[in-house]
Amino acid sequence: MKISSFLLALSVGGVLLVGAVGCALTCTEVGCTTAITASVAIDGGVAPLEGSTVRVCREEQCIDSGFVVNLDQASCETVGNEDFSVTCQAGPDGVISFFVDLADQDADDEEAYSFTVTASDGSELGAAAGVVSYEKTEINGDGCGYCYAGSL
């Protein structure tokens, strides 16, 4: 719990009274990650994802992962480096949802990201790219620190 305090000065009958008053901030302990979300739609549901790979790049740093297909859903193996990690999953409609968790809590506006899904034969199944701007929120309460989230 964070404590904010301030001095209170009060003049009563010509005498100056000075004291400290504390106000407790109530902060929740909801986890806070700096992350972005993105999606890529492919044709044909999850079937084309069998044996495919995904490449996610943050600026010039890239991570590659493979897909695991199970009936009408698919997921990529969670992979990462010292700067970011990636996980993803796809439903029967072929829309792949990506979650990129940044290791550093610093969110730099105007970072470029790209997501490329490649079939086992080398053809591109789908891609998305763009520049991310982050939204700053205080999910643990006012004055309890910022979290940053972005989407592509």
PDB file of N, CA and C in Angstrom, residues 11-116:
ATOM      1  N   SER A  11      -4.408  27.823  11.588  1.00  0.00           N
ATOM      2  CA  SER A  11      -4.242  28.914  12.539  1.00  0.00           C
ATOM      3  C   SER A  11      -5.479  28.964  13.425  1.00  0.00           C
ATOM      4  N   VAL A  12      -5.264  28.773  14.718  1.00  0.00           N
ATOM      5  CA  VAL A  12      -6.364  28.814  15.676  1.00  0.00           C
ATOM      6  C   VAL A  12      -6.005  29.823  16.756  1.00  0.00           C
ATOM      7  N   GLY A  13      -6.764  30.890  16.863  1.00  0.00           N
ATOM      8  CA  GLY A  13      -6.549  31.896  17.899  1.00  0.00           C
ATOM      9  C   GLY A  13      -5.158  32.468  17.907  1.00  0.00           C
ATOM     10  N   GLY A  14      -4.559  32.675  16.740  1.00  0.00           N
ATOM     11  CA  GLY A  14      -3.239  33.279  16.667  1.00  0.00           C
ATOM     12  C   GLY A  14      -2.104  32.280  16.829  1.00  0.00           C
ATOM     13  N   VAL A  15      -2.428  31.012  17.094  1.00  0.00           N
ATOM     14  CA  VAL A  15      -1.398  29.984  17.245  1.00  0.00           C
ATOM     15  C   VAL A  15      -1.404  29.136  15.972  1.00  0.00           C
ATOM     16  N   LEU A  16      -0.248  28.924  15.401  1.00  0.00           N
ATOM     17  CA  LEU A  16      -0.138  28.126  14.191  1.00  0.00           C
ATOM     18  C   LEU A  16       0.086  26.677  14.580  1.00  0.00           C
ATOM     19  N   LEU A  17      -0.827  25.826  14.194  1.00  0.00           N
ATOM     20  CA  LEU A  17      -0.703  24.396  14.453  1.00  0.00           C
ATOM     21  C   LEU A  17      -0.229  23.731  13.167  1.00  0.00           C
ATOM     22  N   VAL A  18       0.799  22.914  13.242  1.00  0.00           N
ATOM     23  CA  VAL A  18       1.329  22.221  12.076  1.00  0.00           C
ATOM     24  C   VAL A  18       1.311  20.733  12.380  1.00  0.00           C
ATOM     25  N   GLY A  19       0.785  19.948  11.477  1.00  0.00           N
ATOM     26  CA  GLY A  19       0.751  18.495  11.663  1.00  0.00           C
ATOM     27  C   GLY A  19       0.781  17.794  10.323  1.00  0.00           C
ATOM     28  N   ALA A  20       0.960  16.518  10.344  1.00  0.00           N
ATOM     29  CA  ALA A  20       0.987  15.712   9.118  1.00  0.00           C
ATOM     30  C   ALA A  20      -0.252  14.841   9.078  1.00  0.00           C
ATOM     31  N   VAL A  21      -0.845  14.755   7.914  1.00  0.00           N
ATOM     32  CA  VAL A  21      -2.008  13.913   7.710  1.00  0.00           C
ATOM     33  C   VAL A  21      -1.664  12.921   6.616  1.00  0.00           C
ATOM     34  N   GLY A  22      -1.904  11.655   6.843  1.00  0.00           N
ATOM     35  CA  GLY A  22      -1.608  10.627   5.841  1.00  0.00           C
ATOM     36  C   GLY A  22      -2.869  10.155   5.155  1.00  0.00           C
ATOM     37  N   CYS A  23      -2.768   9.946   3.865  1.00  0.00           N
ATOM     38  CA  CYS A  23      -3.888   9.411   3.099  1.00  0.00           C
ATOM     39  C   CYS A  23      -3.402   8.133   2.443  1.00  0.00           C
ATOM     40  N   ALA A  24      -4.074   7.057   2.682  1.00  0.00           N
ATOM     41  CA  ALA A  24      -3.660   5.777   2.116  1.00  0.00           C
ATOM     42  C   ALA A  24      -4.240   5.610   0.715  1.00  0.00           C
ATOM     43  N   LEU A  25      -3.381   5.250  -0.229  1.00  0.00           N
ATOM     44  CA  LEU A  25      -3.827   4.881  -1.569  1.00  0.00           C
ATOM     45  C   LEU A  25      -4.061   3.382  -1.562  1.00  0.00           C
ATOM     46  N   THR A  26      -5.172   2.961  -2.059  1.00  0.00           N
ATOM     47  CA  THR A  26      -5.431   1.532  -2.146  1.00  0.00           C
ATOM     48  C   THR A  26      -5.092   1.085  -3.555  1.00  0.00           C
ATOM     49  N   CYS A  27      -4.057   0.258  -3.651  1.00  0.00           N
ATOM     50  CA  CYS A  27      -3.624  -0.267  -4.941  1.00  0.00           C
ATOM     51  C   CYS A  27      -3.959  -1.749  -5.002  1.00  0.00           C
ATOM     52  N   THR A  28      -4.572  -2.163  -6.096  1.00  0.00           N
ATOM     53  CA  THR A  28      -4.802  -3.587  -6.279  1.00  0.00           C
ATOM     54  C   THR A  28      -3.495  -4.216  -6.722  1.00  0.00           C
ATOM     55  N   GLU A  29      -3.452  -5.499  -6.732  1.00  0.00           N
ATOM     56  CA  GLU A  29      -2.238  -6.183  -7.152  1.00  0.00           C
ATOM     57  C   GLU A  29      -2.470  -6.963  -8.441  1.00  0.00           C
ATOM     58  N   VAL A  30      -3.221  -6.352  -9.345  1.00  0.00           N
ATOM     59  CA  VAL A  30      -3.440  -6.950 -10.651  1.00  0.00           C
ATOM     60  C   VAL A  30      -2.115  -6.935 -11.399  1.00  0.00           C
ATOM     61  N   GLY A  31      -1.780  -8.008 -12.053  1.00  0.00           N
ATOM     62  CA  GLY A  31      -0.529  -8.059 -12.805  1.00  0.00           C
ATOM     63  C   GLY A  31      -0.504  -7.005 -13.892  1.00  0.00           C
ATOM     64  N   CYS A  32       0.659  -6.514 -14.168  1.00  0.00           N
ATOM     65  CA  CYS A  32       0.795  -5.453 -15.154  1.00  0.00           C
ATOM     66  C   CYS A  32       1.892  -5.844 -16.126  1.00  0.00           C
ATOM     67  N   THR A  33       1.522  -6.041 -17.361  1.00  0.00           N
ATOM     68  CA  THR A  33       2.516  -6.313 -18.383  1.00  0.00           C
ATOM     69  C   THR A  33       2.388  -5.260 -19.471  1.00  0.00           C
ATOM     70  N   THR A  34       3.477  -4.990 -20.118  1.00  0.00           N
ATOM     71  CA  THR A  34       3.461  -4.126 -21.284  1.00  0.00           C
ATOM     72  C   THR A  34       3.366  -5.049 -22.480  1.00  0.00           C
ATOM     73  N   ALA A  35       2.282  -4.924 -23.244  1.00  0.00           N
ATOM     74  CA  ALA A  35       2.030  -5.897 -24.298  1.00  0.00           C
ATOM     75  C   ALA A  35       1.278  -5.274 -25.463  1.00  0.00           C
ATOM     76  N   ILE A  36       1.309  -5.989 -26.582  1.00  0.00           N
ATOM     77  CA  ILE A  36       0.490  -5.620 -27.727  1.00  0.00           C
ATOM     78  C   ILE A  36      -0.272  -6.850 -28.200  1.00  0.00           C
ATOM     79  N   THR A  37      -1.363  -6.611 -28.876  1.00  0.00           N
ATOM     80  CA  THR A  37      -2.130  -7.680 -29.497  1.00  0.00           C
ATOM     81  C   THR A  37      -2.270  -7.379 -30.980  1.00  0.00           C
ATOM     82  N   ALA A  38      -2.382  -8.444 -31.754  1.00  0.00           N
ATOM     83  CA  ALA A  38      -2.550  -8.306 -33.199  1.00  0.00           C
ATOM     84  C   ALA A  38      -3.259  -9.553 -33.704  1.00  0.00           C
ATOM     85  N   SER A  39      -3.810  -9.472 -34.900  1.00  0.00           N
ATOM     86  CA  SER A  39      -4.434 -10.650 -35.494  1.00  0.00           C
ATOM     87  C   SER A  39      -4.141 -10.705 -36.988  1.00  0.00           C
ATOM     88  N   VAL A  40      -4.130 -11.947 -37.499  1.00  0.00           N
ATOM     89  CA  VAL A  40      -3.930 -12.207 -38.920  1.00  0.00           C
ATOM     90  C   VAL A  40      -4.975 -13.236 -39.327  1.00  0.00           C
ATOM     91  N   ALA A  41      -5.723 -12.966 -40.383  1.00  0.00           N
ATOM     92  CA  ALA A  41      -6.721 -13.915 -40.881  1.00  0.00           C
ATOM     93  C   ALA A  41      -6.148 -14.678 -42.068  1.00  0.00           C
ATOM     94  N   ILE A  42      -6.361 -15.997 -42.052  1.00  0.00           N
ATOM     95  CA  ILE A  42      -5.932 -16.821 -43.189  1.00  0.00           C
ATOM     96  C   ILE A  42      -7.144 -17.567 -43.732  1.00  0.00           C
ATOM     97  N   ASP A  43      -7.088 -17.938 -44.997  1.00  0.00           N
ATOM     98  CA  ASP A  43      -8.174 -18.694 -45.619  1.00  0.00           C
ATOM     99  C   ASP A  43      -8.039 -20.174 -45.279  1.00  0.00           C
ATOM    100  N   GLY A  44      -9.167 -20.855 -45.142  1.00  0.00           N
ATOM    101  CA  GLY A  44      -9.145 -22.307 -44.974  1.00  0.00           C
ATOM    102  C   GLY A  44      -9.134 -22.790 -43.541  1.00  0.00           C
ATOM    103  N   GLY A  45      -9.440 -21.939 -42.595  1.00  0.00           N
ATOM    104  CA  GLY A  45      -9.443 -22.378 -41.194  1.00  0.00           C
ATOM    105  C   GLY A  45      -8.046 -22.691 -40.696  1.00  0.00           C
ATOM    106  N   VAL A  46      -7.937 -23.673 -39.796  1.00  0.00           N
ATOM    107  CA  VAL A  46      -6.630 -23.987 -39.212  1.00  0.00           C
ATOM    108  C   VAL A  46      -5.856 -25.031 -40.017  1.00  0.00           C
ATOM    109  N   ALA A  47      -6.509 -25.726 -40.959  1.00  0.00           N
ATOM    110  CA  ALA A  47      -5.837 -26.792 -41.721  1.00  0.00           C
ATOM    111  C   ALA A  47      -4.535 -26.333 -42.378  1.00  0.00           C
ATOM    112  N   PRO A  48      -4.489 -25.160 -43.018  1.00  0.00           N
ATOM    113  CA  PRO A  48      -3.229 -24.733 -43.648  1.00  0.00           C
ATOM    114  C   PRO A  48      -2.091 -24.467 -42.648  1.00  0.00           C
ATOM    115  N   LEU A  49      -2.427 -24.359 -41.357  1.00  0.00           N
ATOM    116  CA  LEU A  49      -1.398 -24.073 -40.362  1.00  0.00           C
ATOM    117  C   LEU A  49      -0.555 -25.295 -39.999  1.00  0.00           C
ATOM    118  N   GLU A  50      -1.007 -26.473 -40.370  1.00  0.00           N
ATOM    119  CA  GLU A  50      -0.226 -27.687 -40.098  1.00  0.00           C
ATOM    120  C   GLU A  50       1.142 -27.566 -40.764  1.00  0.00           C
ATOM    121  N   GLY A  51       2.197 -27.587 -39.959  1.00  0.00           N
ATOM    122  CA  GLY A  51       3.566 -27.483 -40.472  1.00  0.00           C
ATOM    123  C   GLY A  51       4.006 -26.066 -40.810  1.00  0.00           C
ATOM    124  N   SER A  52       3.174 -25.081 -40.549  1.00  0.00           N
ATOM    125  CA  SER A  52       3.532 -23.703 -40.894  1.00  0.00           C
ATOM    126  C   SER A  52       4.349 -23.056 -39.768  1.00  0.00           C
ATOM    127  N   THR A  53       4.892 -21.895 -40.079  1.00  0.00           N
ATOM    128  CA  THR A  53       5.671 -21.137 -39.095  1.00  0.00           C
ATOM    129  C   THR A  53       5.160 -19.704 -39.041  1.00  0.00           C
ATOM    130  N   VAL A  54       5.500 -19.042 -37.954  1.00  0.00           N
ATOM    131  CA  VAL A  54       5.162 -17.639 -37.809  1.00  0.00           C
ATOM    132  C   VAL A  54       6.430 -16.882 -37.443  1.00  0.00           C
ATOM    133  N   ARG A  55       6.584 -15.711 -38.009  1.00  0.00           N
ATOM    134  CA  ARG A  55       7.702 -14.823 -37.678  1.00  0.00           C
ATOM    135  C   ARG A  55       7.106 -13.515 -37.168  1.00  0.00           C
ATOM    136  N   VAL A  56       7.535 -13.138 -35.957  1.00  0.00           N
ATOM    137  CA  VAL A  56       7.093 -11.875 -35.365  1.00  0.00           C
ATOM    138  C   VAL A  56       8.328 -11.008 -35.175  1.00  0.00           C
ATOM    139  N   CYS A  57       8.279  -9.795 -35.703  1.00  0.00           N
ATOM    140  CA  CYS A  57       9.411  -8.876 -35.595  1.00  0.00           C
ATOM    141  C   CYS A  57       8.995  -7.619 -34.857  1.00  0.00           C
ATOM    142  N   ARG A  58       9.847  -7.192 -33.930  1.00  0.00           N
ATOM    143  CA  ARG A  58       9.719  -5.914 -33.230  1.00  0.00           C
ATOM    144  C   ARG A  58      10.922  -5.097 -33.682  1.00  0.00           C
ATOM    145  N   GLU A  59      10.655  -4.077 -34.480  1.00  0.00           N
ATOM    146  CA  GLU A  59      11.736  -3.330 -35.122  1.00  0.00           C
ATOM    147  C   GLU A  59      12.598  -4.335 -35.905  1.00  0.00           C
ATOM    148  N   GLU A  60      13.858  -4.492 -35.577  1.00  0.00           N
ATOM    149  CA  GLU A  60      14.749  -5.387 -36.322  1.00  0.00           C
ATOM    150  C   GLU A  60      14.935  -6.753 -35.680  1.00  0.00           C
ATOM    151  N   GLN A  61      14.344  -6.981 -34.505  1.00  0.00           N
ATOM    152  CA  GLN A  61      14.488  -8.261 -33.817  1.00  0.00           C
ATOM    153  C   GLN A  61      13.311  -9.159 -34.154  1.00  0.00           C
ATOM    154  N   CYS A  62      13.607 -10.408 -34.561  1.00  0.00           N
ATOM    155  CA  CYS A  62      12.558 -11.334 -34.976  1.00  0.00           C
ATOM    156  C   CYS A  62      12.612 -12.630 -34.175  1.00  0.00           C
ATOM    157  N   ILE A  63      11.431 -13.232 -34.009  1.00  0.00           N
ATOM    158  CA  ILE A  63      11.272 -14.519 -33.341  1.00  0.00           C
ATOM    159  C   ILE A  63      10.464 -15.420 -34.268  1.00  0.00           C
ATOM    160  N   ASP A  64      10.875 -16.678 -34.393  1.00  0.00           N
ATOM    161  CA  ASP A  64      10.161 -17.653 -35.210  1.00  0.00           C
ATOM    162  C   ASP A  64       9.572 -18.734 -34.323  1.00  0.00           C
ATOM    163  N   SER A  65       8.400 -19.239 -34.710  1.00  0.00           N
ATOM    164  CA  SER A  65       7.749 -20.306 -33.972  1.00  0.00           C
ATOM    165  C   SER A  65       6.964 -21.177 -34.944  1.00  0.00           C
ATOM    166  N   GLY A  66       6.683 -22.405 -34.519  1.00  0.00           N
ATOM    167  CA  GLY A  66       5.873 -23.314 -35.323  1.00  0.00           C
ATOM    168  C   GLY A  66       4.480 -23.468 -34.729  1.00  0.00           C
ATOM    169  N   PHE A  67       3.547 -23.955 -35.529  1.00  0.00           N
ATOM    170  CA  PHE A  67       2.175 -24.163 -35.072  1.00  0.00           C
ATOM    171  C   PHE A  67       1.926 -25.622 -34.724  1.00  0.00           C
ATOM    172  N   VAL A  68       1.083 -25.829 -33.740  1.00  0.00           N
ATOM    173  CA  VAL A  68       0.583 -27.151 -33.382  1.00  0.00           C
ATOM    174  C   VAL A  68      -0.913 -27.109 -33.656  1.00  0.00           C
ATOM    175  N   VAL A  69      -1.399 -28.022 -34.523  1.00  0.00           N
ATOM    176  CA  VAL A  69      -2.815 -28.056 -34.877  1.00  0.00           C
ATOM    177  C   VAL A  69      -3.474 -29.208 -34.134  1.00  0.00           C
ATOM    178  N   ASN A  70      -4.616 -28.899 -33.491  1.00  0.00           N
ATOM    179  CA  ASN A  70      -5.370 -29.904 -32.751  1.00  0.00           C
ATOM    180  C   ASN A  70      -6.840 -29.741 -33.118  1.00  0.00           C
ATOM    181  N   LEU A  71      -7.340 -30.638 -33.955  1.00  0.00           N
ATOM    182  CA  LEU A  71      -8.713 -30.579 -34.457  1.00  0.00           C
ATOM    183  C   LEU A  71      -8.990 -29.252 -35.144  1.00  0.00           C
ATOM    184  N   ASP A  72      -9.850 -28.409 -34.577  1.00  0.00           N
ATOM    185  CA  ASP A  72     -10.203 -27.160 -35.256  1.00  0.00           C
ATOM    186  C   ASP A  72      -9.563 -25.938 -34.616  1.00  0.00           C
ATOM    187  N   GLN A  73      -8.484 -26.157 -33.849  1.00  0.00           N
ATOM    188  CA  GLN A  73      -7.753 -25.052 -33.242  1.00  0.00           C
ATOM    189  C   GLN A  73      -6.255 -25.253 -33.452  1.00  0.00           C
ATOM    190  N   ALA A  74      -5.520 -24.160 -33.353  1.00  0.00           N
ATOM    191  CA  ALA A  74      -4.061 -24.229 -33.497  1.00  0.00           C
ATOM    192  C   ALA A  74      -3.437 -23.224 -32.546  1.00  0.00           C
ATOM    193  N   SER A  75      -2.233 -23.523 -32.134  1.00  0.00           N
ATOM    194  CA  SER A  75      -1.492 -22.568 -31.307  1.00  0.00           C
ATOM    195  C   SER A  75      -0.034 -22.620 -31.703  1.00  0.00           C
ATOM    196  N   CYS A  76       0.651 -21.523 -31.492  1.00  0.00           N
ATOM    197  CA  CYS A  76       2.083 -21.521 -31.756  1.00  0.00           C
ATOM    198  C   CYS A  76       2.808 -21.731 -30.432  1.00  0.00           C
ATOM    199  N   GLU A  77       3.973 -22.302 -30.538  1.00  0.00           N
ATOM    200  CA  GLU A  77       4.787 -22.497 -29.351  1.00  0.00           C
ATOM    201  C   GLU A  77       5.211 -21.131 -28.830  1.00  0.00           C
ATOM    202  N   THR A  78       5.094 -20.919 -27.510  1.00  0.00           N
ATOM    203  CA  THR A  78       5.517 -19.652 -26.930  1.00  0.00           C
ATOM    204  C   THR A  78       7.033 -19.568 -27.005  1.00  0.00           C
ATOM    205  N   VAL A  79       7.528 -18.513 -27.610  1.00  0.00           N
ATOM    206  CA  VAL A  79       8.967 -18.308 -27.759  1.00  0.00           C
ATOM    207  C   VAL A  79       9.301 -16.878 -27.369  1.00  0.00           C
ATOM    208  N   GLY A  80      10.559 -16.649 -27.047  1.00  0.00           N
ATOM    209  CA  GLY A  80      10.950 -15.300 -26.687  1.00  0.00           C
ATOM    210  C   GLY A  80      12.449 -15.114 -26.642  1.00  0.00           C
ATOM    211  N   ASN A  81      12.836 -13.881 -26.436  1.00  0.00           N
ATOM    212  CA  ASN A  81      14.233 -13.528 -26.219  1.00  0.00           C
ATOM    213  C   ASN A  81      14.274 -12.571 -25.029  1.00  0.00           C
ATOM    214  N   GLU A  82      15.380 -11.901 -24.813  1.00  0.00           N
ATOM    215  CA  GLU A  82      15.468 -11.022 -23.639  1.00  0.00           C
ATOM    216  C   GLU A  82      14.585  -9.776 -23.755  1.00  0.00           C
ATOM    217  N   ASP A  83      14.073  -9.474 -24.945  1.00  0.00           N
ATOM    218  CA  ASP A  83      13.275  -8.260 -25.135  1.00  0.00           C
ATOM    219  C   ASP A  83      11.765  -8.488 -25.219  1.00  0.00           C
ATOM    220  N   PHE A  84      11.342  -9.617 -25.776  1.00  0.00           N
ATOM    221  CA  PHE A  84       9.908  -9.874 -25.896  1.00  0.00           C
ATOM    222  C   PHE A  84       9.634 -11.357 -26.118  1.00  0.00           C
ATOM    223  N   SER A  85       8.399 -11.757 -25.815  1.00  0.00           N
ATOM    224  CA  SER A  85       7.969 -13.132 -26.079  1.00  0.00           C
ATOM    225  C   SER A  85       6.641 -13.082 -26.829  1.00  0.00           C
ATOM    226  N   VAL A  86       6.338 -14.172 -27.524  1.00  0.00           N
ATOM    227  CA  VAL A  86       5.153 -14.229 -28.373  1.00  0.00           C
ATOM    228  C   VAL A  86       4.405 -15.530 -28.110  1.00  0.00           C
ATOM    229  N   THR A  87       3.109 -15.421 -28.039  1.00  0.00           N
ATOM    230  CA  THR A  87       2.242 -16.597 -28.039  1.00  0.00           C
ATOM    231  C   THR A  87       1.087 -16.298 -28.978  1.00  0.00           C
ATOM    232  N   CYS A  88       0.484 -17.337 -29.553  1.00  0.00           N
ATOM    233  CA  CYS A  88      -0.629 -17.111 -30.461  1.00  0.00           C
ATOM    234  C   CYS A  88      -1.533 -18.327 -30.507  1.00  0.00           C
ATOM    235  N   GLN A  89      -2.752 -18.097 -30.972  1.00  0.00           N
ATOM    236  CA  GLN A  89      -3.678 -19.197 -31.166  1.00  0.00           C
ATOM    237  C   GLN A  89      -4.653 -18.833 -32.269  1.00  0.00           C
ATOM    238  N   ALA A  90      -5.201 -19.883 -32.900  1.00  0.00           N
ATOM    239  CA  ALA A  90      -6.153 -19.689 -33.994  1.00  0.00           C
ATOM    240  C   ALA A  90      -7.366 -20.572 -33.757  1.00  0.00           C
ATOM    241  N   GLY A  91      -8.521 -20.044 -34.099  1.00  0.00           N
ATOM    242  CA  GLY A  91      -9.761 -20.793 -33.990  1.00  0.00           C
ATOM    243  C   GLY A  91     -10.186 -21.333 -35.344  1.00  0.00           C
ATOM    244  N   PRO A  92     -11.342 -21.971 -35.397  1.00  0.00           N
ATOM    245  CA  PRO A  92     -11.831 -22.587 -36.632  1.00  0.00           C
ATOM    246  C   PRO A  92     -11.983 -21.617 -37.801  1.00  0.00           C
ATOM    247  N   ASP A  93     -12.144 -20.324 -37.490  1.00  0.00           N
ATOM    248  CA  ASP A  93     -12.324 -19.333 -38.557  1.00  0.00           C
ATOM    249  C   ASP A  93     -11.015 -18.924 -39.227  1.00  0.00           C
ATOM    250  N   GLY A  94      -9.875 -19.408 -38.710  1.00  0.00           N
ATOM    251  CA  GLY A  94      -8.586 -19.089 -39.314  1.00  0.00           C
ATOM    252  C   GLY A  94      -8.006 -17.761 -38.881  1.00  0.00           C
ATOM    253  N   VAL A  95      -8.608 -17.113 -37.890  1.00  0.00           N
ATOM    254  CA  VAL A  95      -8.056 -15.859 -37.374  1.00  0.00           C
ATOM    255  C   VAL A  95      -7.044 -16.194 -36.282  1.00  0.00           C
ATOM    256  N   ILE A  96      -5.819 -15.750 -36.478  1.00  0.00           N
ATOM    257  CA  ILE A  96      -4.743 -15.995 -35.521  1.00  0.00           C
ATOM    258  C   ILE A  96      -4.608 -14.761 -34.638  1.00  0.00           C
ATOM    259  N   SER A  97      -4.706 -14.959 -33.336  1.00  0.00           N
ATOM    260  CA  SER A  97      -4.548 -13.870 -32.366  1.00  0.00           C
ATOM    261  C   SER A  97      -3.159 -13.969 -31.757  1.00  0.00           C
ATOM    262  N   PHE A  98      -2.427 -12.873 -31.800  1.00  0.00           N
ATOM    263  CA  PHE A  98      -1.067 -12.817 -31.257  1.00  0.00           C
ATOM    264  C   PHE A  98      -1.049 -11.983 -29.988  1.00  0.00           C
ATOM    265  N   PHE A  99      -0.236 -12.404 -29.028  1.00  0.00           N
ATOM    266  CA  PHE A  99       0.006 -11.641 -27.802  1.00  0.00           C
ATOM    267  C   PHE A  99       1.516 -11.506 -27.662  1.00  0.00           C
ATOM    268  N   VAL A 100       2.009 -10.283 -27.670  1.00  0.00           N
ATOM    269  CA  VAL A 100       3.442 -10.001 -27.543  1.00  0.00           C
ATOM    270  C   VAL A 100       3.671  -9.335 -26.192  1.00  0.00           C
ATOM    271  N   ASP A 101       4.415 -10.008 -25.333  1.00  0.00           N
ATOM    272  CA  ASP A 101       4.707  -9.514 -23.986  1.00  0.00           C
ATOM    273  C   ASP A 101       6.118  -8.928 -24.000  1.00  0.00           C
ATOM    274  N   LEU A 102       6.234  -7.642 -23.667  1.00  0.00           N
ATOM    275  CA  LEU A 102       7.532  -6.974 -23.683  1.00  0.00           C
ATOM    276  C   LEU A 102       8.219  -7.160 -22.336  1.00  0.00           C
ATOM    277  N   ALA A 103       9.470  -7.579 -22.357  1.00  0.00           N
ATOM    278  CA  ALA A 103      10.227  -7.822 -21.126  1.00  0.00           C
ATOM    279  C   ALA A 103      10.470  -6.531 -20.363  1.00  0.00           C
ATOM    280  N   ASP A 104      10.835  -5.488 -21.085  1.00  0.00           N
ATOM    281  CA  ASP A 104      11.013  -4.198 -20.416  1.00  0.00           C
ATOM    282  C   ASP A 104       9.650  -3.533 -20.329  1.00  0.00           C
ATOM    283  N   GLN A 105       9.406  -2.832 -19.289  1.00  0.00           N
ATOM    284  CA  GLN A 105       8.110  -2.177 -19.123  1.00  0.00           C
ATOM    285  C   GLN A 105       8.044  -0.858 -19.892  1.00  0.00           C
ATOM    286  N   ASP A 106       9.091  -0.568 -20.665  1.00  0.00           N
ATOM    287  CA  ASP A 106       9.115   0.671 -21.436  1.00  0.00           C
ATOM    288  C   ASP A 106       8.402   0.468 -22.767  1.00  0.00           C
ATOM    289  N   ALA A 107       7.398   1.241 -22.993  1.00  0.00           N
ATOM    290  CA  ALA A 107       6.660   1.180 -24.242  1.00  0.00           C
ATOM    291  C   ALA A 107       7.048   2.389 -25.081  1.00  0.00           C
ATOM    292  N   ASP A 108       7.687   2.141 -26.188  1.00  0.00           N
ATOM    293  CA  ASP A 108       8.098   3.219 -27.076  1.00  0.00           C
ATOM    294  C   ASP A 108       7.074   3.365 -28.195  1.00  0.00           C
ATOM    295  N   ASP A 109       6.381   4.509 -28.204  1.00  0.00           N
ATOM    296  CA  ASP A 109       5.451   4.761 -29.296  1.00  0.00           C
ATOM    297  C   ASP A 109       6.202   4.720 -30.613  1.00  0.00           C
ATOM    298  N   GLU A 110       5.463   4.370 -31.626  1.00  0.00           N
ATOM    299  CA  GLU A 110       5.985   4.337 -32.990  1.00  0.00           C
ATOM    300  C   GLU A 110       6.932   3.169 -33.250  1.00  0.00           C
ATOM    301  N   GLU A 111       6.828   2.085 -32.466  1.00  0.00           N
ATOM    302  CA  GLU A 111       7.605   0.880 -32.765  1.00  0.00           C
ATOM    303  C   GLU A 111       6.929   0.119 -33.895  1.00  0.00           C
ATOM    304  N   ALA A 112       7.733  -0.400 -34.819  1.00  0.00           N
ATOM    305  CA  ALA A 112       7.211  -1.164 -35.946  1.00  0.00           C
ATOM    306  C   ALA A 112       7.196  -2.655 -35.605  1.00  0.00           C
ATOM    307  N   TYR A 113       6.077  -3.294 -35.902  1.00  0.00           N
ATOM    308  CA  TYR A 113       5.912  -4.742 -35.701  1.00  0.00           C
ATOM    309  C   TYR A 113       5.458  -5.365 -37.004  1.00  0.00           C
ATOM    310  N   SER A 114       5.837  -6.634 -37.206  1.00  0.00           N
ATOM    311  CA  SER A 114       5.310  -7.381 -38.340  1.00  0.00           C
ATOM    312  C   SER A 114       5.055  -8.825 -37.898  1.00  0.00           C
ATOM    313  N   PHE A 115       4.028  -9.417 -38.496  1.00  0.00           N
ATOM    314  CA  PHE A 115       3.608 -10.786 -38.222  1.00  0.00           C
ATOM    315  C   PHE A 115       3.446 -11.484 -39.560  1.00  0.00           C
ATOM    316  N   THR A 116       4.177 -12.557 -39.798  1.00  0.00           N
ATOM    317  CA  THR A 116       4.105 -13.264 -41.070  1.00  0.00           C
ATOM    318  C   THR A 116       3.917 -14.749 -40.813  1.00  0.00           C
TER     319      THR A 116
END
